[in-house]
Amino acid sequence: MKKRDRTPKTYTRLTHPLVRDEKGGPLRQATWDEALERASAGFREARETHGPDAFAMLSCARATNEMNYVAQKFTRVVMGTNNVDSCNRTCHAPSVAGLSAVFGSGGGTSSYAEVEHTDLIVMWGSNARFAHPIFFHHVLKGIRNGARMYAVDPRRTSTAEWAEGWLGLNVGTDIPLAHAIGREIIHAELYNRAFVERATTGFEEYAALVEPWTLGLAEKVTGVPAPAIRELAHAYARAERAQMCWTLGITEHHNGTDNVRALINLSLLTGHVGRYGAGVQPLRGQNNVQGGGDMGAIPNKLPGFQDILDDGHRRKFEVAWDTVIQPRNGMTLTEMFEAMEHGDLRAVYCIGENPAQSEADSEQAARRLAALDHFVVQDIFLTKTAEMADVVLPATAAWAETDGTTTNSERRVQRVRAALTPPGEAREDIDIICDMARRLGHDWKFEDSETVWNELRALSPDHFGMTYDRLEEHQGLQWPCPDLAELPTSYLHGRLWETELADRGRLAPFGLVQHDPPVDLTDEEYPIRLTTGRRLDSYNTGVQTGSFASPLRRGEYLELCPEDAEHYGVAVGQEVRVVSRRGAVTAPVWVDPALRPGLAFMTMHFPDEVDTNQLTIEANCPIAGTAEFKASAIRVERLERS
Ligand SMILES: Nc1nc2c(c(=O)[nH]1)N[C@H]1C(S)=C(S)[C@@H](COP(=O)(O)OP(=O)(O)OC[C@H]3O[C@@H](n4cnc5c(=O)[nH]c(N)nc54)[C@H](O)[C@@H]3O)O[C@H]1N2
Ligand SMILES: Nc1nc2c(c(=O)[nH]1)N[C@H]1C(S)=C(S)[C@@H](COP(=O)(O)OP(=O)(O)OC[C@H]3O[C@@H](n4cnc5c(=O)[nH]c(N)nc54)[C@H](O)[C@@H]3O)O[C@H]1N2
Ligand SMILES: [Mo]
């Protein structure tokens, strides 16, 4: 069979604005003035004809805090809606929802340095060796200092290779595993009774809920041998300090928020939260996805994570912005795509996101984007999403060509600075949004990123103490930082350890969550469980890491375990058809002993060559709106050799 060229597509930087004269016609180069007139006129028309909620903003989790602040302000003040969201929805919205429900705040509770001074690190559904190498560097220091590490992942990942124990569970059985660990800790009387009584609620109900999950039943459902479950339960409960870290293996499920609650339960049971070295830590995905949410680029929070439904918070922003804010949550990214289907959403401003390739069931997503009346994309590359737009606006790259701040997973706000000259006529994201706002009647006086930051600081108590000067002096500060003189604490929820909890209403509740298997069931027709994720050498939809192939960076493959490859009679490099209930793609086979029989793996990194998301299912967590990227059912068909 002729070998296909699988060299990843090369993206070139956008250097000039582009416009499309008619739907279906080509994009052509335009001046900034023409492009911005076109873009703003379309937004004005959508608002006047269909009302403010016919507009939505997708904000960029790679760009700065300041840009995200301005993007959400544009949405709320200029367009009059709360429809603003980002790819936070596709990764850690369940973590934010779960943590907020238990602790009242959606941030991870500890600092990176704490994993260096802990006794046990659990990496649950997280391949940090590939996806969070900086954090993993701290983990390795922790191991050098004597910490033990366990990995819970269906694949024996590169992260698992460094662990003392690997629990290779079946995809989507995290709740049974967590419940069995909880039950074992209770039965062995290893739980922290004093902490449970003082700081939590719902323990009796939790104990009753997990009671059926014996080690034997859990072994049957999860595929993890009972002694391994028992070992992790005892290690976690006996550790003086333990860190529970998780990522998408937990969140990218139709019940992602329930999964998160099941892990938080274990930290409440053992008191591994609210102390230095002990905590719960969702490692966030994009360099500034934490900051984007903190800045209010989410549909239910104003900047500083202040609730949109709270009259007092809304009032404060209404006065500051001289506007009226709708007293209801806007649409999540997931709801936006549903609203496109029903024709309720007509105009979209997409800044630095590539949903045509990153959404589950991407063919459906692209069809919905194509049906919009008015679609504006602001990016640094001409992505597949940008190719569908009516107006394309070239931005500078936040990581090297822009001033501002970003916020990482440990809530640390850090400065970024313009170091490179942007290409062609590319302009800063903030500058473009402000020009658009001016054309729609709002002339904001933001001279530079610091002016934006100071407006935010005045409105967000958690950020008030972080002036640019202080950020510089301390090489970044963690929120909450309400004070201009004091330094913030590195971990959250220390109040749970106060002997007299002042506010009984703020106790941490156990989550009474039940096992709910993946929606896309395997059967005779679709016998293989496909899970999708990342590799070290590539980034998300590949836009920023495309363009070179090497033996180390091998492009997309359908990865199978040796037994399955033999069973299907396929060898490394052989092209096969991969079919799900949504679509089909052709990909070469790779054989990887890190997988187990019945489990296949693909990445999302090479959608121009192999569009993995044509296979994935758009089954969403009802609380967080995150799709079940981690569990689809597929079959493999051999292609006839020619
Ligand atoms: N090199 C690189 N780094 C990145 C990115 C990138 O594209 N490339 N992307 C960034 C982004 S946006 C994000 S959100 C993060 C994501 O970082 P991670 O979440 O660590 O990455 P993934 O590979 O998507 O998924 C993690 C693991 O979940 C496992 N898993 C699948 N199903 C299940 C399950 O049912 N239960 C459990 N327990 N585990 C399961 C997978 O086998 C996989 O090893 O990485 C960030 N960092
Ligand atoms: N199958 C499968 N699909 C998945 C996932 C999975 O695990 N499996 N994971 C999901 C997750 S966690 C995520 S986060 C999403 C990611 O989905 P997306 O966010 O849609 O994908 P990216 O490739 O990260 O796109 C980032 C875009 O931002 C642009 N950009 C970068 N910097 C800047 C800047 O400073 N300004 C502007 N204006 N643009 C900029 C880049 O050029 C690029 O086009 O994918 C989701 N899709
Ligand atoms: Mo992500």
Short mmCIF file of C-alpha atoms and ligand atoms in Angstrom, two decimals, residues 91 124-128 130-132 152-155 157 169-172 174 247-249 253 285-286 531-540 605 630, ligand 1:
data_model
loop_
_atom_site.label_atom_id
_atom_site.label_comp_id
_atom_site.label_asym_id
_atom_site.label_seq_id
_atom_site.Cartn_x
_atom_site.Cartn_y
_atom_site.Cartn_z
CA CYS A 91 -10.84 20.59 30.60
CA TRP A 124 -4.91 10.41 39.30
CA GLY A 125 -5.83 10.50 35.60
CA SER A 126 -2.88 12.81 35.01
CA ASN A 127 0.09 12.26 32.73
CA ALA A 128 2.09 15.13 34.18
CA PHE A 130 4.11 14.74 29.42
CA ALA A 131 1.51 17.43 30.04
CA HIS A 132 2.83 19.31 33.10
CA VAL A 152 -4.00 5.91 38.61
CA ASP A 153 -4.41 5.68 34.83
CA PRO A 154 -5.77 3.11 32.37
CA ARG A 155 -2.45 3.38 30.53
CA THR A 157 2.03 6.21 31.15
CA LEU A 169 -8.16 0.94 36.02
CA ASN A 170 -10.80 0.55 33.31
CA VAL A 171 -11.78 3.87 31.71
CA GLY A 172 -14.65 5.54 33.58
CA ASP A 174 -12.80 6.16 38.99
CA THR A 247 -6.36 16.18 35.50
CA LEU A 248 -8.41 15.16 32.47
CA GLY A 249 -8.60 11.44 33.19
CA HIS A 253 -16.21 12.45 31.43
CA GLY A 285 -4.24 22.90 31.15
CA GLN A 286 -3.40 26.07 29.26
CA THR A 531 -9.41 7.20 25.11
CA THR A 532 -7.74 10.36 23.80
CA GLY A 533 -5.08 12.65 25.22
CA ARG A 534 -1.65 14.14 24.81
CA ARG A 535 1.97 13.55 24.01
CA LEU A 536 4.98 15.49 25.19
CA ASP A 537 6.00 16.66 21.72
CA SER A 538 2.77 18.36 20.62
CA TYR A 539 0.26 20.91 21.86
CA ASN A 540 -3.51 20.60 21.62
CA HIS A 605 -2.66 16.82 18.01
CA LYS A 630 -11.89 10.20 27.46
N1 LIG B 1 2.81 18.32 25.86
C1 LIG B 1 1.59 18.85 26.08
N2 LIG B 1 1.28 19.39 27.29
C2 LIG B 1 0.05 19.89 27.51
C3 LIG B 1 -0.95 19.93 26.49
C4 LIG B 1 -0.59 19.36 25.22
O1 LIG B 1 -1.41 19.33 24.28
N3 LIG B 1 0.67 18.84 25.06
N4 LIG B 1 -2.20 20.46 26.74
C5 LIG B 1 -2.45 21.21 27.96
C6 LIG B 1 -3.88 21.11 28.32
S1 LIG B 1 -4.97 22.14 27.51
C7 LIG B 1 -4.35 20.29 29.30
S2 LIG B 1 -5.99 20.38 29.78
C8 LIG B 1 -3.44 19.38 30.04
C9 LIG B 1 -3.99 17.94 30.14
O2 LIG B 1 -3.11 17.12 30.83
P1 LIG B 1 -3.48 15.61 31.14
O3 LIG B 1 -4.84 15.53 31.69
O4 LIG B 1 -2.41 15.00 31.96
O5 LIG B 1 -3.45 14.94 29.66
P2 LIG B 1 -4.28 13.83 28.88
O6 LIG B 1 -3.27 13.04 28.12
O7 LIG B 1 -5.36 14.45 28.10
O8 LIG B 1 -5.01 12.89 29.95
C10 LIG B 1 -4.38 12.39 31.10
C11 LIG B 1 -4.54 10.91 31.30
O9 LIG B 1 -5.89 10.53 31.53
C12 LIG B 1 -5.91 9.14 31.33
N5 LIG B 1 -7.28 8.63 31.36
C13 LIG B 1 -8.11 8.40 30.33
N6 LIG B 1 -9.30 7.94 30.76
C14 LIG B 1 -9.21 7.84 32.11
C15 LIG B 1 -10.12 7.39 33.14
O10 LIG B 1 -11.24 7.01 32.90
N7 LIG B 1 -9.65 7.46 34.42
C16 LIG B 1 -8.40 7.86 34.74
N8 LIG B 1 -8.04 7.85 36.02
N9 LIG B 1 -7.53 8.28 33.79
C17 LIG B 1 -7.93 8.27 32.50
C18 LIG B 1 -5.18 9.00 30.01
O11 LIG B 1 -4.69 7.68 29.81
C19 LIG B 1 -4.08 10.04 30.14
O12 LIG B 1 -2.83 9.47 30.45
O13 LIG B 1 -2.16 19.34 29.42
C20 LIG B 1 -1.62 20.62 29.12
N10 LIG B 1 -0.26 20.40 28.74
#
